[in-house]
């Protein structure tokens, strides 16, 4: 029974079969065709076994249960038909698992995602450990598709359609095992030491299978599905548009028609995924974005650096929020500014963040205990990572670097969070300039995944690799970039924001400009984005960049900063803010198509210039930076991918049209 590459089958003294998945050549379990074929053969053998009492499926890896279907394999399919064959195979194998005459248990410890949870759904029972890493979900919607191995059928049957869609499938987010148990996704959650015993109990005792409550079950009935589907569509529409992200709408349509019942529902599930894969670009580009995310995580693998203490200098919005985030991730953090009074607002914001993220008083207090006000800067000498995050003033930053270099441990990372000052200028006062690295976060720190790791010609490779490892340690995505004015993200973003101010100057309303960008697929319009970043910050970066690369800063921006209208933080910028939200009027329609063209092509042109100058290694990484740091329409795959899809001739013609109409700033970059 054991001539299998990825699976290991053993029988214990009670005649219970233990089937462990240990996919070869990967550090985590995921399901490809080979894994499915072997499982199919094993289930055939098991179905012939007259003595077996039950089957327990578990992971033989150190980490996690099953991460889902192999996304890399999925992205390599050349035709929708290949994807459909893969889905049919998975459905057939999981149907065979469900049809076994003996009870089966999925024994889950660690992540159990997508196809991994669909496998668990095909088992009779599911038990999970209460470890903090045990999280269960169906994230397919994040890849522009939805469950295709029976998940859209079995989960509504298990917990009711409303809960299955609104809490799990449409959100794509993973839930902790305790919550999964409370909504019926799993049958029991136990401490890790009792996990095997719990699995054996379910095989021997054969308790009744979980069923949805009467109310939950009612949501699957045909007369309830229509109004619930309408409500869910309304809620989804507040977040994403059908033309940009069709998958959540497709899963609602599928459930409304089929109700998660009968063989036809499984066939329609595959038809729906096939339609998503074969029409439009969303699924292809979201799968690409997933691969880019994995590539960014890979930059942390070149170092085993592990920080325990971080010291942040500057308790303003950025510095305070960086400190708060590091403390949330379990690091000891000392936060320095001139007085306790200047540090106090950052501590207050940290408490608000922890209440939202952690909820439990004990966990909130533990995070607060990690964050220590330190006006005298005692933490510098003890910290593994020191991050300078004061305002953009070269002389002030140089003074800090001189002091930090004297006091810091020899192997500590010395970093700056500057958004635009080249590192060579800052490190010119240091005895050992190869120690300075940029670790550049984006605002708001708690929401933005990407962190630029900035190296000058002098920054040592070890320091760069250690910095990438640190960024990964705090749950962010490191992107190595070259030190040049604005680095990558701000440099590409600034022409986009300046074009937005130009459009305002021409008399377009803020709402019309933002709606044009949202219609293109941006998560936030440029006017609201400028207000969120802060008009004073935008002005400082714009002046720095125009000083290096030419161009003009719109007078309107200078005037607003002079008047103290700095955006969201002052309650007044291009928009007025009420309770932190912009007060918007209706956008004028129809919207001039050139608005989006002007905004996006400024970004595409600057992206091309950055690639030509080697600011970032390649176009894929540039796209990753803009997707994960600015919310550039993920379904379009980033500015360079968008330019490629748009086509060279079309792009050149559009640039020429805009240049003749609006001037020199639309002169196409030679590399395009």
XYZ file of C-alpha atoms in Angstrom:
672
model
C 0.000 0.000 0.000
C 2.997 2.324 0.275
C 4.432 2.710 -3.229
C 3.231 6.312 -3.415
C 5.328 9.425 -3.903
C 3.240 11.973 -1.974
C 1.029 9.925 0.350
C 1.798 7.550 3.209
C -0.829 5.020 4.353
C -0.571 3.145 7.661
C -2.922 0.937 9.679
C -3.017 1.088 13.485
C -3.919 -1.678 15.953
C -7.588 -0.611 15.859
C -7.688 -1.049 12.058
C -7.956 2.687 11.556
C -6.176 3.850 8.376
C -3.940 6.936 8.693
C -3.303 8.694 5.383
C -0.602 11.380 5.505
C 0.102 13.893 2.712
C 3.752 14.909 2.294
C 4.030 16.406 -1.170
C 7.573 15.956 -2.407
C 9.761 18.902 -3.501
C 7.645 21.514 -1.685
C 7.768 22.874 1.859
C 3.961 23.039 2.149
C 1.256 20.709 0.901
C -0.695 21.764 -2.156
C -2.734 19.647 -4.550
C -1.622 19.065 -8.139
C -2.692 16.399 -10.652
C -0.170 13.871 -9.350
C -1.434 14.264 -5.761
C -5.024 13.791 -6.987
C -4.156 10.720 -9.096
C -2.424 9.044 -6.154
C -5.306 9.888 -3.814
C -7.729 8.389 -6.335
C -5.756 5.095 -6.405
C -5.514 5.029 -2.613
C -9.255 5.593 -2.181
C -9.908 2.737 -4.618
C -7.705 0.451 -2.468
C -9.328 1.676 0.758
C -12.847 1.070 -0.610
C -11.876 -2.613 -1.163
C -10.522 -2.974 2.395
C -13.028 -5.099 4.370
C -11.231 -4.677 7.718
C -10.745 -0.903 7.867
C -12.683 0.819 10.658
C -12.188 4.360 9.347
C -9.831 6.773 7.571
C -7.978 9.754 9.081
C -6.351 12.194 6.626
C -3.584 14.412 8.011
C -0.525 16.388 6.921
C 2.908 14.821 7.327
C 4.540 18.252 6.892
C 5.872 20.267 9.817
C 3.718 23.214 8.805
C 0.048 23.336 7.897
C -2.572 20.907 6.554
C -3.075 21.736 2.833
C -2.648 25.190 1.278
C -5.115 24.375 -1.515
C -4.764 23.626 -5.199
C -1.322 24.286 -6.658
C -1.723 27.846 -7.989
C 1.476 27.542 -10.059
C 0.053 24.512 -11.840
C -3.227 26.350 -12.392
C -1.463 29.400 -13.860
C 0.381 27.195 -16.396
C -2.785 25.840 -18.046
C -2.783 27.058 -21.639
C -6.500 26.609 -22.284
C -9.681 26.765 -20.167
C -10.252 23.100 -21.124
C -7.125 22.080 -19.148
C -8.422 23.944 -16.090
C -11.805 22.230 -16.480
C -10.159 18.761 -16.639
C -8.267 19.570 -13.423
C -11.520 20.639 -11.727
C -13.402 17.539 -12.944
C -10.640 15.286 -11.648
C -10.727 16.970 -8.225
C -14.504 16.710 -8.027
C -14.421 13.009 -8.978
C -11.735 12.153 -6.407
C -13.488 14.063 -3.617
C -16.809 12.384 -4.542
C -15.050 9.018 -4.139
C -13.824 10.127 -0.689
C -17.345 11.200 0.309
C -18.818 7.883 -0.914
C -16.548 5.663 1.227
C -18.565 3.185 3.333
C -16.317 3.854 6.357
C -16.225 7.179 8.265
C -13.440 9.587 7.366
C -11.895 12.445 9.388
C -9.811 15.401 8.208
C -7.347 16.073 11.044
C -6.322 19.709 10.638
C -3.390 21.499 12.233
C -2.243 24.805 10.692
C -3.613 26.398 7.511
C -6.374 24.561 5.655
C -7.221 26.562 2.575
C -9.118 26.286 -0.704
C -8.823 22.794 -2.174
C -7.456 21.603 1.192
C -10.706 22.576 2.907
C -12.732 21.208 -0.025
C -11.024 17.856 0.623
C -11.932 18.188 4.320
C -15.557 18.945 3.345
C -15.691 15.629 1.467
C -14.775 13.799 4.703
C -17.448 12.668 7.161
C -15.966 14.774 9.983
C -13.412 17.571 10.499
C -11.376 18.168 13.677
C -8.798 20.926 14.144
C -6.191 22.068 16.657
C -6.704 25.362 18.509
C -3.192 26.563 17.565
C -3.147 30.219 16.458
C -1.888 29.209 12.981
C -4.876 26.924 12.393
C -6.951 28.946 9.974
C -9.560 27.635 7.585
C -11.007 29.251 4.472
C -11.853 29.265 0.774
C -9.777 32.132 -0.707
C -10.425 31.367 -4.396
C -12.336 34.640 -4.900
C -9.013 36.444 -4.337
C -7.759 34.695 -7.498
C -10.753 35.774 -9.559
C -12.471 32.373 -9.394
C -14.502 30.477 -6.759
C -14.353 26.952 -5.248
C -14.418 24.345 -8.006
C -13.956 21.020 -6.189
C -17.405 20.969 -4.624
C -16.874 23.714 -2.037
C -19.732 25.863 -3.349
C -22.061 22.879 -2.918
C -20.867 21.156 0.261
C -20.325 24.245 2.437
C -23.886 25.630 1.956
C -25.186 22.117 2.718
C -23.080 22.056 5.901
C -23.699 25.528 7.370
C -26.467 27.097 5.249
C -26.075 29.199 2.120
C -26.143 32.620 3.781
C -23.311 31.831 6.225
C -21.315 29.891 3.617
C -21.319 32.778 1.145
C -21.378 35.906 3.325
C -18.832 34.752 5.931
C -16.481 32.488 3.951
C -16.679 32.214 0.146
C -17.342 35.880 -0.737
C -14.823 37.297 1.736
C -12.041 34.861 0.785
C -10.669 35.316 4.291
C -9.557 32.510 6.589
C -11.103 32.091 10.043
C -9.522 30.674 13.197
C -10.518 27.125 14.157
C -12.606 28.381 17.118
C -14.756 30.527 14.814
C -14.866 27.728 12.220
C -16.333 25.442 14.922
C -18.864 28.077 16.018
C -20.325 28.347 12.496
C -20.146 24.589 11.829
C -17.262 24.452 9.318
C -15.527 21.877 11.539
C -16.925 19.419 14.098
C -14.474 20.001 16.944
C -11.500 22.117 17.983
C -9.083 20.745 20.586
C -5.569 21.403 21.938
C -2.864 19.950 19.687
C -2.016 17.219 22.216
C -5.591 15.868 21.982
C -5.958 16.099 18.200
C -5.256 12.429 17.401
C -7.508 11.282 20.228
C -10.323 13.496 18.903
C -9.931 12.071 15.374
C -10.062 8.497 16.725
C -13.147 9.359 18.811
C -15.070 10.433 15.683
C -14.125 7.213 13.839
C -15.137 4.937 16.731
C -18.212 6.809 17.997
C -19.661 7.897 14.639
C -21.684 10.813 16.068
C -24.398 12.308 13.795
C -22.956 14.452 10.983
C -23.233 18.206 11.404
C -26.320 19.801 9.911
C -27.188 23.498 9.614
C -29.674 24.888 12.139
C -33.293 25.239 11.031
C -32.817 28.960 10.187
C -29.506 28.342 8.371
C -31.058 25.477 6.424
C -33.957 27.719 5.410
C -31.559 30.074 3.636
C -30.952 27.318 1.040
C -34.675 27.058 0.211
C -35.678 28.376 -3.212
C -38.024 31.098 -1.870
C -35.324 32.514 0.461
C -32.425 32.428 -2.014
C -33.683 35.222 -4.277
C -33.950 38.018 -1.639
C -30.733 36.878 0.112
C -28.851 36.836 -3.225
C -30.092 40.381 -3.966
C -28.873 41.562 -0.527
C -25.455 39.924 -1.023
C -25.063 41.489 -4.481
C -25.871 44.884 -2.972
C -23.194 44.395 -0.281
C -20.573 43.139 -2.771
C -21.265 46.128 -5.050
C -20.172 48.463 -2.226
C -16.699 46.918 -2.471
C -16.102 45.803 -6.075
C -17.666 46.211 -9.520
C -18.935 43.221 -11.501
C -17.058 44.288 -14.650
C -13.755 44.312 -12.709
C -14.266 41.369 -10.330
C -16.930 38.983 -11.675
C -16.142 36.043 -9.336
C -18.151 37.114 -6.232
C -21.168 37.836 -8.446
C -20.750 34.461 -10.193
C -20.824 32.550 -6.888
C -23.996 34.401 -5.822
C -25.614 33.634 -9.210
C -24.609 29.977 -8.930
C -26.011 29.559 -5.411
C -29.220 31.443 -6.243
C -29.908 29.092 -9.179
C -28.706 25.780 -7.702
C -28.972 26.205 -3.925
C -26.001 23.909 -3.359
C -28.177 20.837 -4.022
C -27.811 17.762 -6.256
C -25.399 16.528 -8.919
C -26.299 19.376 -11.280
C -24.866 21.889 -8.744
C -21.408 20.270 -9.071
C -21.544 20.453 -12.891
C -22.675 24.090 -12.784
C -19.873 24.911 -10.351
C -17.315 23.827 -12.980
C -19.174 25.662 -15.764
C -19.058 28.849 -13.693
C -15.307 28.589 -13.017
C -14.687 27.806 -16.706
C -16.568 30.976 -17.678
C -14.481 33.058 -15.233
C -11.210 31.612 -16.525
C -12.055 31.908 -20.219
C -13.590 35.400 -20.290
C -11.742 38.592 -19.392
C -8.367 39.148 -17.755
C -9.290 39.209 -14.059
C -8.484 35.638 -13.088
C -5.212 35.538 -15.079
C -3.983 38.784 -13.522
C -5.090 37.975 -9.957
C -3.286 34.622 -10.170
C -0.269 36.577 -11.439
C -0.582 38.973 -8.471
C -0.609 35.937 -6.146
C 2.623 34.682 -7.750
C 4.176 38.152 -7.414
C 3.294 38.170 -3.709
C 5.071 34.825 -3.286
C 8.088 36.196 -5.167
C 8.309 39.203 -2.820
C 8.160 36.887 0.204
C 11.082 34.989 -1.358
C 13.407 37.993 -0.862
C 13.399 37.186 2.860
C 14.885 33.731 2.302
C 18.469 34.957 1.851
C 18.922 35.686 5.571
C 18.140 34.140 8.954
C 18.072 37.567 10.656
C 15.492 37.631 13.462
C 14.757 40.799 15.428
C 13.451 40.919 18.982
C 13.791 44.666 19.675
C 13.002 47.594 17.353
C 13.733 51.259 18.115
C 11.796 53.926 16.180
C 12.897 57.576 16.149
C 10.024 59.974 15.455
C 6.527 59.443 16.887
C 4.592 61.258 14.139
C 1.967 59.456 12.084
C 4.447 57.249 10.171
C 6.923 56.592 12.995
C 4.199 55.976 15.566
C 2.306 53.618 13.262
C 5.478 51.670 12.335
C 6.212 51.241 16.053
C 2.616 50.172 16.747
C 2.708 47.607 13.935
C 6.007 46.065 15.099
C 4.637 45.766 18.665
C 1.453 44.149 17.308
C 3.679 41.543 15.618
C 5.167 40.596 19.000
C 8.414 42.625 18.966
C 9.604 44.796 21.847
C 9.520 48.399 20.581
C 10.979 51.593 22.037
C 9.546 54.789 20.532
C 11.560 57.993 20.704
C 10.561 61.628 20.316
C 11.502 64.799 22.171
C 8.900 64.492 24.966
C 6.377 62.023 26.403
C 3.641 64.433 25.256
C 4.782 64.039 21.637
C 4.774 60.246 21.957
C 1.308 60.085 23.627
C -0.833 60.413 20.427
C 1.062 57.475 18.849
C 0.334 55.316 21.921
C -3.346 56.279 21.639
C -3.476 55.314 17.954
C -1.728 52.019 18.762
C -4.417 51.190 21.347
C -7.149 51.864 18.748
C -5.379 49.552 16.265
C -4.982 46.756 18.840
C -8.635 46.951 19.898
C -9.673 46.544 16.264
C -7.198 43.756 15.447
C -7.017 41.758 18.679
C -10.363 42.355 20.453
C -9.433 40.354 23.590
C -8.310 42.592 26.535
C -5.453 40.208 27.425
C -3.998 40.335 23.899
C -4.500 44.116 23.642
C -2.621 44.605 26.915
C 0.222 42.323 25.781
C 0.663 44.402 22.606
C 0.540 47.655 24.606
C 3.208 46.266 26.954
C 5.479 45.745 23.916
C 5.345 49.471 23.052
C 7.555 51.587 25.330
C 7.872 55.417 25.189
C 11.585 56.311 25.185
C 12.239 60.081 24.859
C 15.897 59.677 25.907
C 16.588 57.042 23.244
C 17.919 54.347 25.609
C 16.604 51.688 23.196
C 19.114 52.580 20.458
C 21.932 50.653 22.132
C 19.835 47.507 22.630
C 17.800 47.358 19.414
C 18.299 44.907 16.549
C 16.620 47.343 14.129
C 16.662 51.162 14.410
C 14.251 53.030 12.120
C 14.482 56.804 11.688
C 11.083 58.265 10.772
C 11.291 62.021 11.372
C 10.161 64.711 8.878
C 11.895 65.040 5.490
C 14.841 67.265 6.432
C 18.311 66.129 5.363
C 20.259 67.992 8.086
C 18.065 66.612 10.890
C 18.307 63.075 9.507
C 22.119 63.330 9.198
C 22.382 64.383 12.856
C 20.318 61.346 13.857
C 22.460 58.984 11.753
C 25.698 60.237 13.340
C 24.297 59.624 16.826
C 22.726 56.251 15.997
C 25.908 54.899 14.399
C 27.873 55.652 17.598
C 25.350 53.974 19.921
C 23.970 51.036 17.886
C 25.084 47.423 18.226
C 27.554 46.362 15.536
C 25.100 43.977 13.845
C 21.979 46.171 14.208
C 20.151 47.351 11.088
C 20.253 51.160 10.787
C 17.313 52.201 8.618
C 15.559 55.322 7.416
C 11.903 55.609 6.440
C 12.599 58.573 4.146
C 10.205 58.763 1.225
C 12.407 60.731 -1.148
C 15.909 61.667 0.127
C 18.656 59.581 -1.557
C 20.549 57.410 0.959
C 24.010 58.545 -0.175
C 23.215 62.098 0.953
C 22.105 60.862 4.353
C 24.959 58.391 4.905
C 27.681 60.877 3.873
C 28.126 61.780 7.580
C 28.507 58.142 8.704
C 31.840 56.390 9.301
C 30.392 53.211 7.807
C 27.821 54.224 5.132
C 27.310 50.595 4.063
C 25.180 50.122 7.237
C 22.411 52.483 6.094
C 19.365 50.986 4.390
C 15.960 52.415 3.549
C 12.972 50.564 5.039
C 10.185 52.621 3.523
C 6.623 51.964 4.745
C 3.445 53.360 3.193
C 0.509 55.083 4.811
C -1.612 53.672 6.442
C 1.011 51.250 7.785
C -1.516 48.709 9.118
C -3.194 48.371 5.707
C -0.401 48.657 3.133
C 1.355 45.326 2.536
C 4.428 46.540 0.693
C 7.664 47.953 2.166
C 10.461 49.217 -0.092
C 13.913 48.015 0.985
C 16.168 50.722 -0.434
C 19.876 50.184 -1.122
C 22.412 52.758 -2.235
C 25.593 51.767 -4.090
C 27.223 51.643 -0.632
C 24.621 49.547 1.255
C 26.044 46.105 2.009
C 24.272 43.066 0.538
C 24.025 41.504 4.008
C 22.225 44.564 5.360
C 19.796 44.463 2.403
C 19.040 40.753 2.904
C 18.655 41.161 6.685
C 16.270 44.067 6.088
C 14.145 41.933 3.726
C 14.020 39.215 6.407
C 12.924 41.787 9.010
C 10.168 43.145 6.736
C 8.903 39.595 6.204
C 9.118 38.935 9.972
C 6.605 41.727 10.637
C 4.195 40.353 8.023
C 4.948 42.774 5.186
C 6.206 42.242 1.614
C 9.796 43.423 0.948
C 10.590 44.979 -2.445
C 14.301 45.715 -3.068
C 14.766 49.043 -4.906
C 17.709 51.252 -5.812
C 18.209 54.523 -3.971
C 17.226 57.317 -6.324
C 14.854 60.251 -5.748
C 11.397 58.983 -4.786
C 12.615 55.364 -5.029
C 9.978 53.413 -6.992
C 6.467 53.843 -5.611
C 6.451 57.578 -4.847
C 8.217 58.343 -8.083
C 5.605 56.498 -10.168
C 2.723 57.786 -8.060
C 3.698 61.462 -8.114
C 3.007 62.184 -11.845
C -0.396 60.485 -11.370
C -1.205 62.752 -8.411
C 0.167 65.860 -10.162
C -1.996 65.110 -13.219
C -4.942 64.843 -10.839
C -4.196 68.363 -9.465
C -3.846 69.587 -13.072
C -7.324 68.177 -13.843
C -8.733 69.960 -10.786
C -7.099 73.171 -12.043
C -8.867 72.678 -15.382
C -12.212 72.692 -13.587
C -13.036 68.979 -13.304
C -14.672 68.148 -9.964
C -12.843 65.935 -7.449
C -15.725 63.445 -7.654
C -15.506 63.197 -11.466
C -11.740 62.578 -11.390
C -12.036 59.953 -8.655
C -14.915 58.204 -10.434
C -12.835 57.993 -13.647
C -10.024 56.265 -11.685
C -12.462 53.936 -9.888
C -14.050 53.021 -13.233
C -10.565 52.084 -14.450
C -10.233 49.835 -11.392
C -8.197 51.764 -8.805
C -9.229 51.030 -5.215
C -9.181 54.729 -4.332
C -9.404 57.797 -6.563
C -6.319 60.061 -6.832
C -7.991 63.074 -5.170
C -8.927 61.059 -2.086
C -5.504 59.381 -2.184
C -3.724 62.764 -2.189
C -5.835 63.818 0.815
C -5.043 60.528 2.583
C -1.274 60.795 2.006
C -1.391 64.444 3.166
C -1.002 67.404 0.820
C 2.056 68.622 2.768
C 3.754 65.232 2.282
C 2.752 65.232 -1.405
C 4.160 68.735 -1.869
C 7.492 67.846 -0.203
C 7.902 64.735 -2.384
C 6.780 66.604 -5.532
C 9.310 69.419 -4.937
C 12.068 66.883 -4.320
C 11.251 64.957 -7.507
C 10.783 67.984 -9.779
C 14.138 69.250 -8.447
C 15.756 66.057 -9.791
C 13.668 65.219 -12.857
C 12.178 68.548 -13.964
C 8.517 69.405 -14.384
C 6.390 71.793 -12.341
C 4.483 71.539 -9.069
C 0.917 72.909 -9.518
C 0.427 76.232 -7.700
C -2.922 74.978 -6.342
C -1.063 72.407 -4.211
C 1.261 75.059 -2.729
C -1.700 77.347 -1.977
C -3.644 74.634 -0.150
C -0.661 73.647 2.006
C -0.109 77.348 2.830
C -3.754 77.600 3.960
C -3.324 74.533 6.228
C -5.683 72.397 4.141
C -3.591 69.232 4.358
C -6.218 66.578 3.651
C -7.886 63.964 5.823
C -5.707 64.696 8.885
C -6.893 68.346 9.089
C -10.495 67.629 8.042
C -10.091 69.687 4.874
C -8.161 69.047 1.677
C -9.569 68.688 -1.810
C -12.550 67.184 0.023
C -14.062 68.119 3.375
C -14.001 65.277 5.920
C -16.690 64.285 8.380
C -15.790 61.551 10.912
C -12.706 60.805 8.781
C -14.755 60.213 5.601
C -14.843 62.506 2.548
C -18.089 64.362 1.847
C -18.696 63.711 -1.874
C -21.231 65.023 -4.369
C -22.454 63.058 -7.386
C -19.828 62.732 -10.148
C -20.828 64.366 -13.419
C -21.704 61.905 -16.180
C -20.790 60.908 -18.794
C -17.176 60.956 -17.677
C -14.549 62.119 -20.163
C -12.554 58.949 -21.077
C -9.351 60.994 -21.355
C -9.361 61.623 -17.582
C -8.404 58.011 -16.802
C -6.036 57.887 -19.804
C -4.180 60.979 -18.610
C -3.847 59.670 -15.043
C -2.768 56.138 -15.947
C -0.431 56.983 -18.836
C 1.545 59.379 -16.636
C 2.072 56.386 -14.347
C 2.945 54.009 -17.201
C 5.501 56.484 -18.597
C 7.220 56.955 -15.229
C 7.212 53.176 -14.682
C 9.043 52.708 -17.989
C 11.620 55.335 -16.969
C 12.204 53.546 -13.635
C 12.822 50.253 -15.437
C 15.173 51.912 -17.906
C 17.179 53.358 -14.984
C 17.241 50.064 -13.050
C 15.366 51.437 -10.008
C 13.798 47.978 -9.707
C 15.015 44.705 -11.207
C 12.209 43.958 -13.685
C 8.689 44.793 -14.866
C 7.052 42.099 -12.705
C 8.533 43.570 -9.542
C 7.528 47.063 -10.616
C 3.944 45.854 -11.079
C 4.060 44.145 -7.669
C 5.186 47.404 -6.069
C 2.336 49.403 -7.578
C -0.336 46.774 -6.820
C 0.638 46.197 -3.182
C 1.636 49.767 -2.260
C -0.878 51.899 -4.142
C -3.806 49.622 -4.982
C -3.148 49.881 -8.737
C -6.028 47.867 -10.220
C -4.923 44.289 -9.342
C -7.163 42.769 -12.025
C -5.142 44.730 -14.615
C -1.877 43.306 -13.267
C 0.062 46.560 -12.665
C 1.053 49.448 -14.984
C 3.563 47.531 -17.143
C 1.257 44.543 -17.551
C -1.576 46.936 -18.462
C 0.663 48.610 -21.066
C 1.534 45.203 -22.538
C -2.143 44.139 -22.699
C -3.068 47.509 -24.237
C -0.629 46.863 -27.109
C 2.424 48.831 -28.283
C 0.736 50.505 -31.284
C -2.392 51.482 -29.349
C -0.231 52.847 -26.535
C 1.945 54.906 -28.861
C -1.094 56.375 -30.641
C -2.712 57.335 -27.343
C 0.501 58.981 -26.075
C 0.755 60.977 -29.334
C -2.869 62.112 -29.030
C -2.353 63.236 -25.428
C 0.984 64.905 -26.201
C -0.539 66.974 -29.027
C -3.431 67.975 -26.765
C -1.778 68.452 -23.350
C 1.926 68.925 -23.997
C 5.426 67.612 -23.388
C 4.643 65.619 -20.224
C 2.947 62.984 -22.416
C 6.025 62.413 -24.587
C 6.326 58.617 -24.558
C 9.398 57.181 -22.811
C 11.904 55.740 -25.313
C 11.806 52.306 -23.670
C 8.076 51.966 -24.413
